[in-house]
Amino acid sequence: MEREFIAERQKGLQAYLDVITTHHILSNCELVKKFLDPNSYSVNYTEIALQHVSMFFRSEPKWEVVEPLKDIGWRIRKKYFLMKIKNQPKERLVLSWADLGPDKYLSDRDLQYAVKLLSSCSHPYIYKVTFATANESSALVIRPFSEKGTLKDLIYKAKPKDPFLKKYCNPKKIQGLELQQIKTYGRQILEVLKFLHEKGFPYGHLHSANVMLDGDTCKLLDLENSLLGLPSFYRSYFSQYRKINTLEGVDVHCFGHLLYEMTYGRPPDTIPVETFPPAPSVFVVSVLESILTCEALKNGMPTVSRLLQMPLFSDVLLTNSEKPQFKIPTKLKEALKISKECIEKRLTEEQKLIHQHRRLTRAQSHHGSEEEKKKRKILARKKSKRSANESGEEHSAKYSNSNNSAGSGASSPLTSPSSPTPPSTAGASSIPPAPPPPPPAAPPPSTEAPTARPEVSASRGALLSSIQNFQKGTLKKTQTCDYSAPRIS
């Protein structure tokens, strides 16, 4: 329990937590979230998912659970089960159950209709939905199970049924895909993004684990995520940059992460990326630079159409001739448009808060630095010296003013015109009056002290001189007529 030992352990724990919370996959892990915030993550979502799935099976008895697929995804509130159809026991399917998220802005009626509509979507680069339904609190989607797995499984050489952390957190071998695979898969993904943007269907959930592989074809997964209001896998990245404020821009930014992962076999260490390692083609780097560099993040994302015109993808030939079909009624289109605007508005508000917090943190760290503390100490010393000098000057000025006022008060009987001249006597002629005492020593000069008036001092000197030089003999003789004696008539 020594204080130094505890302080050292605290620093070590903080460093350990900093590493975990800055790791993208680990920071989203349920165990980490429960450790840091146990009150908010105390609910057992596996049990809740089983309850909802059991209720679903009561109304749909043809489905049967084979086994739960524990932790194969990264979301805490999304659970997976391996399924089968009773009359087709060899066919395997995956059921995914998800709770509603913070960006759910569709009404319950529109949500149920939009989720059911997913099974009617037909596109060569969208993975088929076998069944989908939703209620006021969650949604349930069933798809065919692929033994080959996702694009992320291909990159990391992982088994689809393994837990997410085991598959992707610490890969044994890091190796990117071949150039032709990068070009083909990238072009296919951009084509389906363009299709969804033209349809007005919000997505925003592109990452390599949401791209299923079917032979040499990439097919997009989890179109329901945006309808349910779930947060994006890369939200912690694009929420830092205020220029990425639309779902189209979000899709392009996520495509940059996916392209980097396909090229180098791992996600980027930091965003923005300043320098790129050697790539199979300079055209790959040019696409990455247009999305992941600091300049790109400050200026905004390119459009999907612009990326399709770049040399990396423009010469790729698509052999799939399947005609896309995804009919969305006009009323639902309008509801999706409003929902998309609400999602973008919340993203913009979150980006604004993050920007304000970053500025505050930067200011606090700046003011708390040792260099800034030294500057503040020097300024405080200068200010105290300046105030001391000013108070000394004020004291001197007051002292000078009091002396001047005392001197003028002593000489006022001599200078005042209303004061009569004292009558002279015979004895006063022989003894000249004593000169006035010398003025007191002047205080140090001050710019604020009033200066003596020259005319006052000149008249005072003349008066003193006339008194000293006065002679009685110079007075004229006068005849006095005395009328004070009584008159007798």
Coordinates of N, CA, C and O in Angstrom, one line a residue, residues 344-418:
E344 N -27.7 11.7 -41.0 CA -26.7 12.7 -41.4 C -26.6 13.9 -40.4 O -25.6 14.4 -40.0
K345 N -27.8 14.3 -39.9 CA -27.9 15.4 -39.0 C -27.2 15.0 -37.7 O -26.5 15.8 -37.0
R346 N -27.6 13.8 -37.2 CA -27.0 13.4 -35.9 C -25.5 13.2 -36.0 O -24.7 13.5 -35.1
L347 N -25.0 12.7 -37.2 CA -23.6 12.6 -37.4 C -22.9 14.0 -37.4 O -21.8 14.2 -36.8
T348 N -23.5 15.0 -38.0 CA -23.0 16.3 -38.0 C -22.9 16.9 -36.6 O -21.9 17.5 -36.2
E349 N -23.9 16.7 -35.8 CA -23.9 17.2 -34.4 C -22.8 16.5 -33.6 O -22.2 17.1 -32.8
E350 N -22.7 15.2 -33.8 CA -21.6 14.5 -33.1 C -20.2 15.0 -33.5 O -19.3 15.1 -32.6
Q351 N -20.0 15.2 -34.8 CA -18.7 15.8 -35.3 C -18.5 17.1 -34.6 O -17.3 17.4 -34.3
K352 N -19.5 18.0 -34.5 CA -19.3 19.3 -33.9 C -18.9 19.2 -32.4 O -18.0 19.9 -32.0
L353 N -19.5 18.3 -31.7 CA -19.2 18.1 -30.3 C -17.7 17.5 -30.2 O -17.0 18.0 -29.3
I354 N -17.3 16.6 -31.0 CA -16.0 16.1 -31.0 C -15.0 17.2 -31.3 O -13.9 17.3 -30.7
H355 N -15.3 18.1 -32.3 CA -14.4 19.2 -32.6 C -14.3 20.1 -31.5 O -13.1 20.6 -31.2
Q356 N -15.4 20.5 -30.8 CA -15.3 21.4 -29.6 C -14.5 20.7 -28.5 O -13.7 21.4 -27.8
H357 N -14.7 19.4 -28.2 CA -13.9 18.8 -27.2 C -12.5 18.7 -27.5 O -11.6 18.9 -26.6
R358 N -12.1 18.5 -28.8 CA -10.7 18.5 -29.2 C -10.1 19.8 -29.0 O -8.9 19.9 -28.5
R359 N -10.8 20.9 -29.3 CA -10.2 22.2 -29.1 C -10.0 22.5 -27.6 O -9.0 23.1 -27.2
L360 N -11.0 22.1 -26.8 CA -10.8 22.3 -25.4 C -9.7 21.6 -24.8 O -8.9 22.1 -24.0
T361 N -9.5 20.3 -25.2 CA -8.4 19.5 -24.7 C -7.1 20.0 -25.2 O -6.1 20.0 -24.4
R362 N -7.0 20.5 -26.4 CA -5.8 21.1 -26.9 C -5.4 22.3 -26.1 O -4.3 22.6 -25.8
A363 N -6.4 23.2 -25.8 CA -6.2 24.4 -25.0 C -5.7 24.1 -23.6 O -4.8 24.7 -23.1
Q364 N -6.3 23.0 -23.0 CA -6.0 22.7 -21.6 C -4.5 22.1 -21.6 O -3.8 22.4 -20.7
S365 N -4.2 21.3 -22.6 CA -2.8 20.7 -22.6 C -1.8 21.8 -22.9 O -0.7 21.8 -22.3
H366 N -2.2 22.8 -23.7 CA -1.3 23.9 -24.0 C -1.0 24.7 -22.7 O 0.1 25.0 -22.4
H367 N -2.1 25.0 -22.0 CA -2.0 25.9 -20.8 C -1.3 25.1 -19.7 O -0.7 25.7 -18.8
G368 N -1.4 23.8 -19.7 CA -0.8 22.9 -18.7 C 0.6 22.5 -18.9 O 1.3 21.9 -18.1
S369 N 1.2 22.9 -20.1 CA 2.6 22.5 -20.4 C 3.6 23.3 -19.6 O 3.3 24.4 -19.1
E370 N 4.7 22.8 -19.4 CA 5.8 23.4 -18.5 C 6.2 24.8 -19.1 O 6.4 25.8 -18.4
E371 N 6.3 24.8 -20.5 CA 6.7 26.1 -21.1 C 5.7 27.2 -20.9 O 6.1 28.3 -20.6
E372 N 4.4 26.8 -21.0 CA 3.4 27.8 -20.8 C 3.3 28.3 -19.3 O 3.1 29.4 -19.0
K373 N 3.6 27.3 -18.4 CA 3.6 27.7 -17.0 C 4.7 28.7 -16.7 O 4.6 29.7 -16.0
K374 N 5.9 28.5 -17.3 CA 7.0 29.4 -17.1 C 6.7 30.8 -17.7 O 7.0 31.8 -17.1
K375 N 6.0 30.8 -18.9 CA 5.6 32.1 -19.5 C 4.7 32.9 -18.5 O 4.8 34.1 -18.3
R376 N 3.7 32.1 -17.9 CA 2.8 32.8 -17.1 C 3.4 33.3 -15.8 O 3.1 34.4 -15.3
K377 N 4.5 32.6 -15.3 CA 5.2 33.1 -14.1 C 5.9 34.4 -14.4 O 5.9 35.3 -13.6
I378 N 6.6 34.4 -15.6 CA 7.3 35.6 -16.0 C 6.4 36.8 -16.2 O 6.7 37.9 -15.7
L379 N 5.2 36.6 -16.8 CA 4.3 37.6 -17.0 C 3.7 38.1 -15.6 O 3.5 39.3 -15.4
A380 N 3.5 37.2 -14.7 CA 3.0 37.6 -13.4 C 4.1 38.5 -12.6 O 3.7 39.4 -12.0
R381 N 5.3 38.1 -12.8 CA 6.4 38.9 -12.1 C 6.4 40.3 -12.7 O 6.5 41.3 -12.0
K382 N 6.4 40.4 -14.1 CA 6.4 41.7 -14.7 C 5.2 42.5 -14.3 O 5.3 43.7 -14.0
K383 N 4.1 41.9 -14.2 CA 2.8 42.6 -13.8 C 2.9 43.1 -12.4 O 2.5 44.3 -12.1
S384 N 3.5 42.3 -11.5 CA 3.6 42.8 -10.1 C 4.6 43.9 -9.9 O 4.4 44.9 -9.2
K385 N 5.7 43.8 -10.7 CA 6.7 44.9 -10.7 C 6.1 46.2 -11.2 O 6.3 47.3 -10.7
R386 N 5.3 46.1 -12.3 CA 4.7 47.3 -12.9 C 3.7 47.9 -11.9 O 3.6 49.1 -11.8
S387 N 2.9 47.1 -11.3 CA 1.9 47.6 -10.3 C 2.6 48.3 -9.1 O 2.2 49.3 -8.6
A388 N 3.8 47.7 -8.7 CA 4.5 48.3 -7.6 C 5.1 49.7 -8.0 O 5.0 50.6 -7.2
N389 N 5.6 49.8 -9.2 CA 6.1 51.1 -9.7 C 5.0 52.1 -9.8 O 5.1 53.3 -9.4
E390 N 3.8 51.7 -10.3 CA 2.7 52.6 -10.4 C 2.2 53.1 -9.1 O 1.9 54.3 -8.9
S391 N 2.2 52.2 -8.1 CA 1.7 52.6 -6.7 C 2.7 53.6 -6.1 O 2.4 54.5 -5.4
G392 N 4.1 53.4 -6.4 CA 5.1 54.3 -5.9 C 5.0 55.7 -6.5 O 5.1 56.7 -5.8
E393 N 4.7 55.7 -7.8 CA 4.5 57.0 -8.4 C 3.3 57.8 -7.9 O 3.3 59.0 -7.7
E394 N 2.2 57.0 -7.7 CA 1.0 57.6 -7.1 C 1.3 58.2 -5.7 O 0.8 59.3 -5.4
H395 N 2.0 57.5 -4.9 CA 2.4 58.0 -3.6 C 3.2 59.3 -3.7 O 3.0 60.2 -2.9
S396 N 4.2 59.3 -4.6 CA 5.0 60.5 -4.8 C 4.2 61.7 -5.2 O 4.4 62.8 -4.8
A397 N 3.2 61.4 -6.1 CA 2.4 62.5 -6.6 C 1.5 63.1 -5.5 O 1.4 64.3 -5.4
K398 N 1.0 62.2 -4.7 CA 0.2 62.7 -3.6 C 1.0 63.5 -2.6 O 0.6 64.6 -2.1
Y399 N 2.2 63.1 -2.3 CA 3.1 63.8 -1.4 C 3.5 65.2 -1.9 O 3.4 66.2 -1.2
S400 N 3.7 65.3 -3.3 CA 4.0 66.6 -3.9 C 2.8 67.5 -3.8 O 3.0 68.7 -3.6
N401 N 1.7 67.0 -4.1 CA 0.5 67.8 -4.1 C 0.2 68.4 -2.7 O -0.2 69.5 -2.6
S402 N 0.4 67.6 -1.7 CA 0.2 68.0 -0.3 C 1.1 69.1 0.1 O 0.8 70.1 0.7
N403 N 2.4 69.0 -0.3 CA 3.4 70.1 -0.1 C 3.1 71.4 -0.8 O 3.2 72.5 -0.2
N404 N 2.7 71.3 -2.0 CA 2.3 72.5 -2.8 C 1.1 73.2 -2.2 O 1.1 74.4 -2.0
S405 N 0.2 72.4 -1.7 CA -1.0 73.0 -1.2 C -0.7 73.7 0.2 O -1.2 74.8 0.5
A406 N 0.3 73.1 1.0 CA 0.7 73.7 2.2 C 1.4 75.0 2.0 O 1.2 76.0 2.7
G407 N 2.3 75.1 1.0 CA 3.0 76.3 0.7 C 2.1 77.4 0.2 O 2.3 78.6 0.6
S408 N 1.2 77.1 -0.6 CA 0.3 78.2 -1.1 C -0.6 78.7 0.0 O -1.0 79.9 0.1
G409 N -1.0 77.8 1.0 CA -1.8 78.3 2.1 C -1.0 79.2 3.1 O -1.6 80.1 3.6
A410 N 0.3 79.0 3.2 CA 1.1 79.9 4.1 C 1.3 81.3 3.5 O 1.4 82.3 4.2
S411 N 1.4 81.4 2.2 CA 1.6 82.7 1.5 C 0.4 83.4 1.1 O 0.5 84.4 0.5
S412 N -0.8 82.8 1.4 CA -2.0 83.5 0.9 C -2.2 84.9 1.5 O -2.7 85.7 0.8
P413 N -1.8 85.1 2.8 CA -2.0 86.5 3.3 C -1.2 87.5 2.5 O -1.6 88.7 2.5
L414 N -0.1 87.1 2.0 CA 0.8 88.1 1.2 C 0.3 88.4 -0.2 O 0.5 89.4 -0.7
T415 N -0.3 87.3 -0.8 CA -0.7 87.5 -2.2 C -2.1 87.9 -2.3 O -2.5 88.3 -3.4
S416 N -2.9 87.7 -1.3 CA -4.3 88.0 -1.4 C -4.5 89.5 -1.6 O -4.1 90.3 -0.7
P417 N -5.2 90.0 -2.6 CA -5.4 91.5 -2.7 C -6.4 92.0 -1.7 O -6.4 93.2 -1.4
S418 N -7.2 91.2 -1.1 CA -8.1 91.7 -0.1 C -7.5 91.9 1.3 O -8.1 92.5 2.2

